[in-house]
Amino acid sequence: LDAEPPDLVAWAGRLLDEAERSPGVPLVAAFERELLLQAHARSGEKAAAAAKLLGLTTAAFTKKLKAVQ
């Protein structure tokens, strides 16, 4: 991304704060899993719509979603 939305910068900071409190917990993987699952739910479980929401191809979204389910 060329310019990060302000909320994204804040979220990243909070994720790092949590990482400092919980060393060794795979927070990035957990955050990605949650993004995939929520995008899937919000899109009515339509992979193409969920992929578009996250800026992924449908194939990449589907592969990532299968990996976390």
PDB file of N, CA and C in Angstrom:
ATOM      1  N   LEU A   1       0.828  -1.188   0.000  1.00  0.00           N
ATOM      2  CA  LEU A   1       0.000   0.000   0.000  1.00  0.00           C
ATOM      3  C   LEU A   1       0.868   1.245   0.000  1.00  0.00           C
ATOM      4  N   ASP A   2       0.496   2.233  -0.798  1.00  0.00           N
ATOM      5  CA  ASP A   2       1.254   3.480  -0.829  1.00  0.00           C
ATOM      6  C   ASP A   2       0.954   4.344   0.390  1.00  0.00           C
ATOM      7  N   ALA A   3      -0.304   4.450   0.743  1.00  0.00           N
ATOM      8  CA  ALA A   3      -0.700   5.246   1.904  1.00  0.00           C
ATOM      9  C   ALA A   3      -1.597   4.384   2.777  1.00  0.00           C
ATOM     10  N   GLU A   4      -1.208   4.219   4.010  1.00  0.00           N
ATOM     11  CA  GLU A   4      -1.970   3.389   4.942  1.00  0.00           C
ATOM     12  C   GLU A   4      -3.138   4.189   5.504  1.00  0.00           C
ATOM     13  N   PRO A   5      -4.334   3.615   5.539  1.00  0.00           N
ATOM     14  CA  PRO A   5      -5.436   4.296   6.221  1.00  0.00           C
ATOM     15  C   PRO A   5      -5.067   4.488   7.692  1.00  0.00           C
ATOM     16  N   PRO A   6      -5.418   5.631   8.277  1.00  0.00           N
ATOM     17  CA  PRO A   6      -5.028   5.890   9.673  1.00  0.00           C
ATOM     18  C   PRO A   6      -5.424   4.777  10.639  1.00  0.00           C
ATOM     19  N   ASP A   7      -6.601   4.197  10.477  1.00  0.00           N
ATOM     20  CA  ASP A   7      -7.015   3.127  11.377  1.00  0.00           C
ATOM     21  C   ASP A   7      -6.094   1.918  11.264  1.00  0.00           C
ATOM     22  N   LEU A   8      -5.607   1.639  10.067  1.00  0.00           N
ATOM     23  CA  LEU A   8      -4.722   0.490   9.873  1.00  0.00           C
ATOM     24  C   LEU A   8      -3.415   0.684  10.635  1.00  0.00           C
ATOM     25  N   VAL A   9      -2.920   1.897  10.653  1.00  0.00           N
ATOM     26  CA  VAL A   9      -1.701   2.194  11.391  1.00  0.00           C
ATOM     27  C   VAL A   9      -1.943   1.950  12.884  1.00  0.00           C
ATOM     28  N   ALA A  10      -3.086   2.400  13.389  1.00  0.00           N
ATOM     29  CA  ALA A  10      -3.421   2.198  14.803  1.00  0.00           C
ATOM     30  C   ALA A  10      -3.581   0.715  15.113  1.00  0.00           C
ATOM     31  N   TRP A  11      -4.227  -0.024  14.227  1.00  0.00           N
ATOM     32  CA  TRP A  11      -4.417  -1.466  14.450  1.00  0.00           C
ATOM     33  C   TRP A  11      -3.078  -2.180  14.506  1.00  0.00           C
ATOM     34  N   ALA A  12      -2.178  -1.801  13.613  1.00  0.00           N
ATOM     35  CA  ALA A  12      -0.852  -2.427  13.612  1.00  0.00           C
ATOM     36  C   ALA A  12      -0.134  -2.142  14.926  1.00  0.00           C
ATOM     37  N   GLY A  13      -0.269  -0.932  15.420  1.00  0.00           N
ATOM     38  CA  GLY A  13       0.342  -0.594  16.702  1.00  0.00           C
ATOM     39  C   GLY A  13      -0.238  -1.416  17.839  1.00  0.00           C
ATOM     40  N   ARG A  14      -1.562  -1.597  17.824  1.00  0.00           N
ATOM     41  CA  ARG A  14      -2.198  -2.402  18.875  1.00  0.00           C
ATOM     42  C   ARG A  14      -1.782  -3.864  18.766  1.00  0.00           C
ATOM     43  N   LEU A  15      -1.627  -4.352  17.547  1.00  0.00           N
ATOM     44  CA  LEU A  15      -1.184  -5.733  17.359  1.00  0.00           C
ATOM     45  C   LEU A  15       0.231  -5.913  17.914  1.00  0.00           C
ATOM     46  N   LEU A  16       1.083  -4.934  17.679  1.00  0.00           N
ATOM     47  CA  LEU A  16       2.441  -5.006  18.231  1.00  0.00           C
ATOM     48  C   LEU A  16       2.434  -4.899  19.753  1.00  0.00           C
ATOM     49  N   ASP A  17       1.541  -4.063  20.298  1.00  0.00           N
ATOM     50  CA  ASP A  17       1.409  -3.997  21.763  1.00  0.00           C
ATOM     51  C   ASP A  17       1.048  -5.366  22.320  1.00  0.00           C
ATOM     52  N   GLU A  18       0.116  -6.034  21.664  1.00  0.00           N
ATOM     53  CA  GLU A  18      -0.305  -7.370  22.105  1.00  0.00           C
ATOM     54  C   GLU A  18       0.842  -8.367  21.969  1.00  0.00           C
ATOM     55  N   ALA A  19       1.625  -8.246  20.912  1.00  0.00           N
ATOM     56  CA  ALA A  19       2.769  -9.138  20.717  1.00  0.00           C
ATOM     57  C   ALA A  19       3.776  -8.987  21.851  1.00  0.00           C
ATOM     58  N   GLU A  20       3.956  -7.764  22.316  1.00  0.00           N
ATOM     59  CA  GLU A  20       4.880  -7.545  23.439  1.00  0.00           C
ATOM     60  C   GLU A  20       4.359  -8.184  24.719  1.00  0.00           C
ATOM     61  N   ARG A  21       3.042  -8.188  24.906  1.00  0.00           N
ATOM     62  CA  ARG A  21       2.451  -8.796  26.103  1.00  0.00           C
ATOM     63  C   ARG A  21       2.387 -10.314  26.014  1.00  0.00           C
ATOM     64  N   SER A  22       2.383 -10.841  24.793  1.00  0.00           N
ATOM     65  CA  SER A  22       2.223 -12.284  24.589  1.00  0.00           C
ATOM     66  C   SER A  22       3.296 -12.812  23.638  1.00  0.00           C
ATOM     67  N   PRO A  23       4.560 -12.763  24.032  1.00  0.00           N
ATOM     68  CA  PRO A  23       5.608 -13.231  23.126  1.00  0.00           C
ATOM     69  C   PRO A  23       5.405 -14.706  22.761  1.00  0.00           C
ATOM     70  N   GLY A  24       5.655 -15.005  21.523  1.00  0.00           N
ATOM     71  CA  GLY A  24       5.542 -16.386  21.067  1.00  0.00           C
ATOM     72  C   GLY A  24       4.178 -16.751  20.510  1.00  0.00           C
ATOM     73  N   VAL A  25       3.183 -15.895  20.716  1.00  0.00           N
ATOM     74  CA  VAL A  25       1.842 -16.158  20.174  1.00  0.00           C
ATOM     75  C   VAL A  25       1.837 -15.715  18.718  1.00  0.00           C
ATOM     76  N   PRO A  26       1.366 -16.543  17.815  1.00  0.00           N
ATOM     77  CA  PRO A  26       1.390 -16.202  16.386  1.00  0.00           C
ATOM     78  C   PRO A  26       0.286 -15.194  16.028  1.00  0.00           C
ATOM     79  N   LEU A  27       0.467 -13.938  16.448  1.00  0.00           N
ATOM     80  CA  LEU A  27      -0.580 -12.937  16.276  1.00  0.00           C
ATOM     81  C   LEU A  27      -0.866 -12.590  14.821  1.00  0.00           C
ATOM     82  N   VAL A  28       0.154 -12.537  13.988  1.00  0.00           N
ATOM     83  CA  VAL A  28      -0.076 -12.195  12.582  1.00  0.00           C
ATOM     84  C   VAL A  28      -0.924 -13.276  11.917  1.00  0.00           C
ATOM     85  N   ALA A  29      -0.613 -14.518  12.184  1.00  0.00           N
ATOM     86  CA  ALA A  29      -1.397 -15.619  11.614  1.00  0.00           C
ATOM     87  C   ALA A  29      -2.832 -15.582  12.139  1.00  0.00           C
ATOM     88  N   ALA A  30      -2.996 -15.298  13.416  1.00  0.00           N
ATOM     89  CA  ALA A  30      -4.336 -15.229  13.997  1.00  0.00           C
ATOM     90  C   ALA A  30      -5.122 -14.062  13.406  1.00  0.00           C
ATOM     91  N   PHE A  31      -4.459 -12.927  13.199  1.00  0.00           N
ATOM     92  CA  PHE A  31      -5.116 -11.759  12.618  1.00  0.00           C
ATOM     93  C   PHE A  31      -5.520 -12.036  11.174  1.00  0.00           C
ATOM     94  N   GLU A  32      -4.626 -12.668  10.410  1.00  0.00           N
ATOM     95  CA  GLU A  32      -4.952 -12.995   9.025  1.00  0.00           C
ATOM     96  C   GLU A  32      -6.131 -13.969   8.974  1.00  0.00           C
ATOM     97  N   ARG A  33      -6.129 -14.959   9.843  1.00  0.00           N
ATOM     98  CA  ARG A  33      -7.233 -15.923   9.890  1.00  0.00           C
ATOM     99  C   ARG A  33      -8.550 -15.207  10.148  1.00  0.00           C
ATOM    100  N   GLU A  34      -8.541 -14.304  11.101  1.00  0.00           N
ATOM    101  CA  GLU A  34      -9.766 -13.570  11.440  1.00  0.00           C
ATOM    102  C   GLU A  34     -10.229 -12.694  10.280  1.00  0.00           C
ATOM    103  N   LEU A  35      -9.297 -12.038   9.597  1.00  0.00           N
ATOM    104  CA  LEU A  35      -9.660 -11.238   8.422  1.00  0.00           C
ATOM    105  C   LEU A  35     -10.304 -12.109   7.342  1.00  0.00           C
ATOM    106  N   LEU A  36      -9.713 -13.263   7.085  1.00  0.00           N
ATOM    107  CA  LEU A  36     -10.257 -14.159   6.063  1.00  0.00           C
ATOM    108  C   LEU A  36     -11.660 -14.629   6.428  1.00  0.00           C
ATOM    109  N   LEU A  37     -11.827 -15.060   7.673  1.00  0.00           N
ATOM    110  CA  LEU A  37     -13.131 -15.576   8.099  1.00  0.00           C
ATOM    111  C   LEU A  37     -14.198 -14.485   8.106  1.00  0.00           C
ATOM    112  N   GLN A  38     -13.838 -13.286   8.569  1.00  0.00           N
ATOM    113  CA  GLN A  38     -14.822 -12.207   8.604  1.00  0.00           C
ATOM    114  C   GLN A  38     -15.181 -11.729   7.200  1.00  0.00           C
ATOM    115  N   ALA A  39     -14.202 -11.646   6.315  1.00  0.00           N
ATOM    116  CA  ALA A  39     -14.486 -11.256   4.935  1.00  0.00           C
ATOM    117  C   ALA A  39     -15.402 -12.280   4.278  1.00  0.00           C
ATOM    118  N   HIS A  40     -15.148 -13.545   4.543  1.00  0.00           N
ATOM    119  CA  HIS A  40     -15.973 -14.618   3.990  1.00  0.00           C
ATOM    120  C   HIS A  40     -17.417 -14.502   4.485  1.00  0.00           C
ATOM    121  N   ALA A  41     -17.577 -14.260   5.773  1.00  0.00           N
ATOM    122  CA  ALA A  41     -18.918 -14.115   6.353  1.00  0.00           C
ATOM    123  C   ALA A  41     -19.614 -12.868   5.821  1.00  0.00           C
ATOM    124  N   ARG A  42     -18.920 -11.746   5.779  1.00  0.00           N
ATOM    125  CA  ARG A  42     -19.525 -10.489   5.321  1.00  0.00           C
ATOM    126  C   ARG A  42     -19.927 -10.531   3.860  1.00  0.00           C
ATOM    127  N   SER A  43     -19.245 -11.351   3.085  1.00  0.00           N
ATOM    128  CA  SER A  43     -19.539 -11.435   1.652  1.00  0.00           C
ATOM    129  C   SER A  43     -20.630 -12.451   1.354  1.00  0.00           C
ATOM    130  N   GLY A  44     -21.260 -12.973   2.396  1.00  0.00           N
ATOM    131  CA  GLY A  44     -22.265 -14.012   2.172  1.00  0.00           C
ATOM    132  C   GLY A  44     -21.641 -15.313   1.731  1.00  0.00           C
ATOM    133  N   GLU A  45     -20.415 -15.537   2.170  1.00  0.00           N
ATOM    134  CA  GLU A  45     -19.637 -16.731   1.833  1.00  0.00           C
ATOM    135  C   GLU A  45     -19.343 -16.856   0.334  1.00  0.00           C
ATOM    136  N   LYS A  46     -19.260 -15.717  -0.317  1.00  0.00           N
ATOM    137  CA  LYS A  46     -18.891 -15.678  -1.741  1.00  0.00           C
ATOM    138  C   LYS A  46     -17.403 -15.351  -1.843  1.00  0.00           C
ATOM    139  N   ALA A  47     -16.636 -16.312  -2.321  1.00  0.00           N
ATOM    140  CA  ALA A  47     -15.177 -16.176  -2.345  1.00  0.00           C
ATOM    141  C   ALA A  47     -14.722 -14.988  -3.178  1.00  0.00           C
ATOM    142  N   ALA A  48     -15.339 -14.758  -4.326  1.00  0.00           N
ATOM    143  CA  ALA A  48     -14.914 -13.652  -5.187  1.00  0.00           C
ATOM    144  C   ALA A  48     -15.118 -12.307  -4.492  1.00  0.00           C
ATOM    145  N   ALA A  49     -16.245 -12.150  -3.822  1.00  0.00           N
ATOM    146  CA  ALA A  49     -16.530 -10.895  -3.119  1.00  0.00           C
ATOM    147  C   ALA A  49     -15.593 -10.717  -1.925  1.00  0.00           C
ATOM    148  N   ALA A  50     -15.332 -11.783  -1.195  1.00  0.00           N
ATOM    149  CA  ALA A  50     -14.429 -11.719  -0.049  1.00  0.00           C
ATOM    150  C   ALA A  50     -13.010 -11.389  -0.524  1.00  0.00           C
ATOM    151  N   ALA A  51     -12.594 -12.013  -1.608  1.00  0.00           N
ATOM    152  CA  ALA A  51     -11.263 -11.751  -2.157  1.00  0.00           C
ATOM    153  C   ALA A  51     -11.126 -10.288  -2.554  1.00  0.00           C
ATOM    154  N   LYS A  52     -12.135  -9.752  -3.207  1.00  0.00           N
ATOM    155  CA  LYS A  52     -12.100  -8.347  -3.626  1.00  0.00           C
ATOM    156  C   LYS A  52     -12.010  -7.430  -2.413  1.00  0.00           C
ATOM    157  N   LEU A  53     -12.760  -7.746  -1.368  1.00  0.00           N
ATOM    158  CA  LEU A  53     -12.735  -6.952  -0.140  1.00  0.00           C
ATOM    159  C   LEU A  53     -11.323  -6.876   0.437  1.00  0.00           C
ATOM    160  N   LEU A  54     -10.580  -7.969   0.346  1.00  0.00           N
ATOM    161  CA  LEU A  54      -9.224  -8.033   0.914  1.00  0.00           C
ATOM    162  C   LEU A  54      -8.123  -7.700  -0.090  1.00  0.00           C
ATOM    163  N   GLY A  55      -8.489  -7.456  -1.335  1.00  0.00           N
ATOM    164  CA  GLY A  55      -7.475  -7.139  -2.340  1.00  0.00           C
ATOM    165  C   GLY A  55      -6.688  -8.344  -2.804  1.00  0.00           C
ATOM    166  N   LEU A  56      -7.340  -9.511  -2.779  1.00  0.00           N
ATOM    167  CA  LEU A  56      -6.710 -10.762  -3.214  1.00  0.00           C
ATOM    168  C   LEU A  56      -7.392 -11.282  -4.465  1.00  0.00           C
ATOM    169  N   THR A  57      -6.728 -12.182  -5.166  1.00  0.00           N
ATOM    170  CA  THR A  57      -7.416 -12.903  -6.231  1.00  0.00           C
ATOM    171  C   THR A  57      -8.319 -13.939  -5.569  1.00  0.00           C
ATOM    172  N   THR A  58      -9.310 -14.390  -6.300  1.00  0.00           N
ATOM    173  CA  THR A  58     -10.196 -15.420  -5.755  1.00  0.00           C
ATOM    174  C   THR A  58      -9.409 -16.685  -5.439  1.00  0.00           C
ATOM    175  N   ALA A  59      -8.480 -17.042  -6.310  1.00  0.00           N
ATOM    176  CA  ALA A  59      -7.673 -18.247  -6.077  1.00  0.00           C
ATOM    177  C   ALA A  59      -6.836 -18.114  -4.810  1.00  0.00           C
ATOM    178  N   ALA A  60      -6.210 -16.948  -4.619  1.00  0.00           N
ATOM    179  CA  ALA A  60      -5.388 -16.743  -3.421  1.00  0.00           C
ATOM    180  C   ALA A  60      -6.258 -16.760  -2.169  1.00  0.00           C
ATOM    181  N   PHE A  61      -7.420 -16.113  -2.229  1.00  0.00           N
ATOM    182  CA  PHE A  61      -8.312 -16.105  -1.076  1.00  0.00           C
ATOM    183  C   PHE A  61      -8.749 -17.523  -0.730  1.00  0.00           C
ATOM    184  N   THR A  62      -9.173 -18.276  -1.728  1.00  0.00           N
ATOM    185  CA  THR A  62      -9.639 -19.634  -1.506  1.00  0.00           C
ATOM    186  C   THR A  62      -8.549 -20.507  -0.899  1.00  0.00           C
ATOM    187  N   LYS A  63      -7.340 -20.368  -1.406  1.00  0.00           N
ATOM    188  CA  LYS A  63      -6.218 -21.156  -0.874  1.00  0.00           C
ATOM    189  C   LYS A  63      -5.939 -20.796   0.582  1.00  0.00           C
ATOM    190  N   LYS A  64      -5.925 -19.499   0.888  1.00  0.00           N
ATOM    191  CA  LYS A  64      -5.680 -19.059   2.257  1.00  0.00           C
ATOM    192  C   LYS A  64      -6.810 -19.494   3.187  1.00  0.00           C
ATOM    193  N   LEU A  65      -8.045 -19.387   2.724  1.00  0.00           N
ATOM    194  CA  LEU A  65      -9.175 -19.766   3.551  1.00  0.00           C
ATOM    195  C   LEU A  65      -9.146 -21.262   3.876  1.00  0.00           C
ATOM    196  N   LYS A  66      -8.849 -22.086   2.886  1.00  0.00           N
ATOM    197  CA  LYS A  66      -8.757 -23.529   3.132  1.00  0.00           C
ATOM    198  C   LYS A  66      -7.664 -23.851   4.140  1.00  0.00           C
ATOM    199  N   ALA A  67      -6.592 -23.073   4.108  1.00  0.00           N
ATOM    200  CA  ALA A  67      -5.472 -23.320   5.025  1.00  0.00           C
ATOM    201  C   ALA A  67      -5.820 -23.006   6.482  1.00  0.00           C
ATOM    202  N   VAL A  68      -6.781 -22.097   6.696  1.00  0.00           N
ATOM    203  CA  VAL A  68      -7.105 -21.703   8.067  1.00  0.00           C
ATOM    204  C   VAL A  68      -8.349 -22.386   8.611  1.00  0.00           C
ATOM    205  N   GLN A  69      -9.064 -23.090   7.774  1.00  0.00           N
ATOM    206  CA  GLN A  69     -10.296 -23.762   8.240  1.00  0.00           C
ATOM    207  C   GLN A  69     -10.001 -25.132   8.773  1.00  0.00           C
TER     208      GLN A  69
END
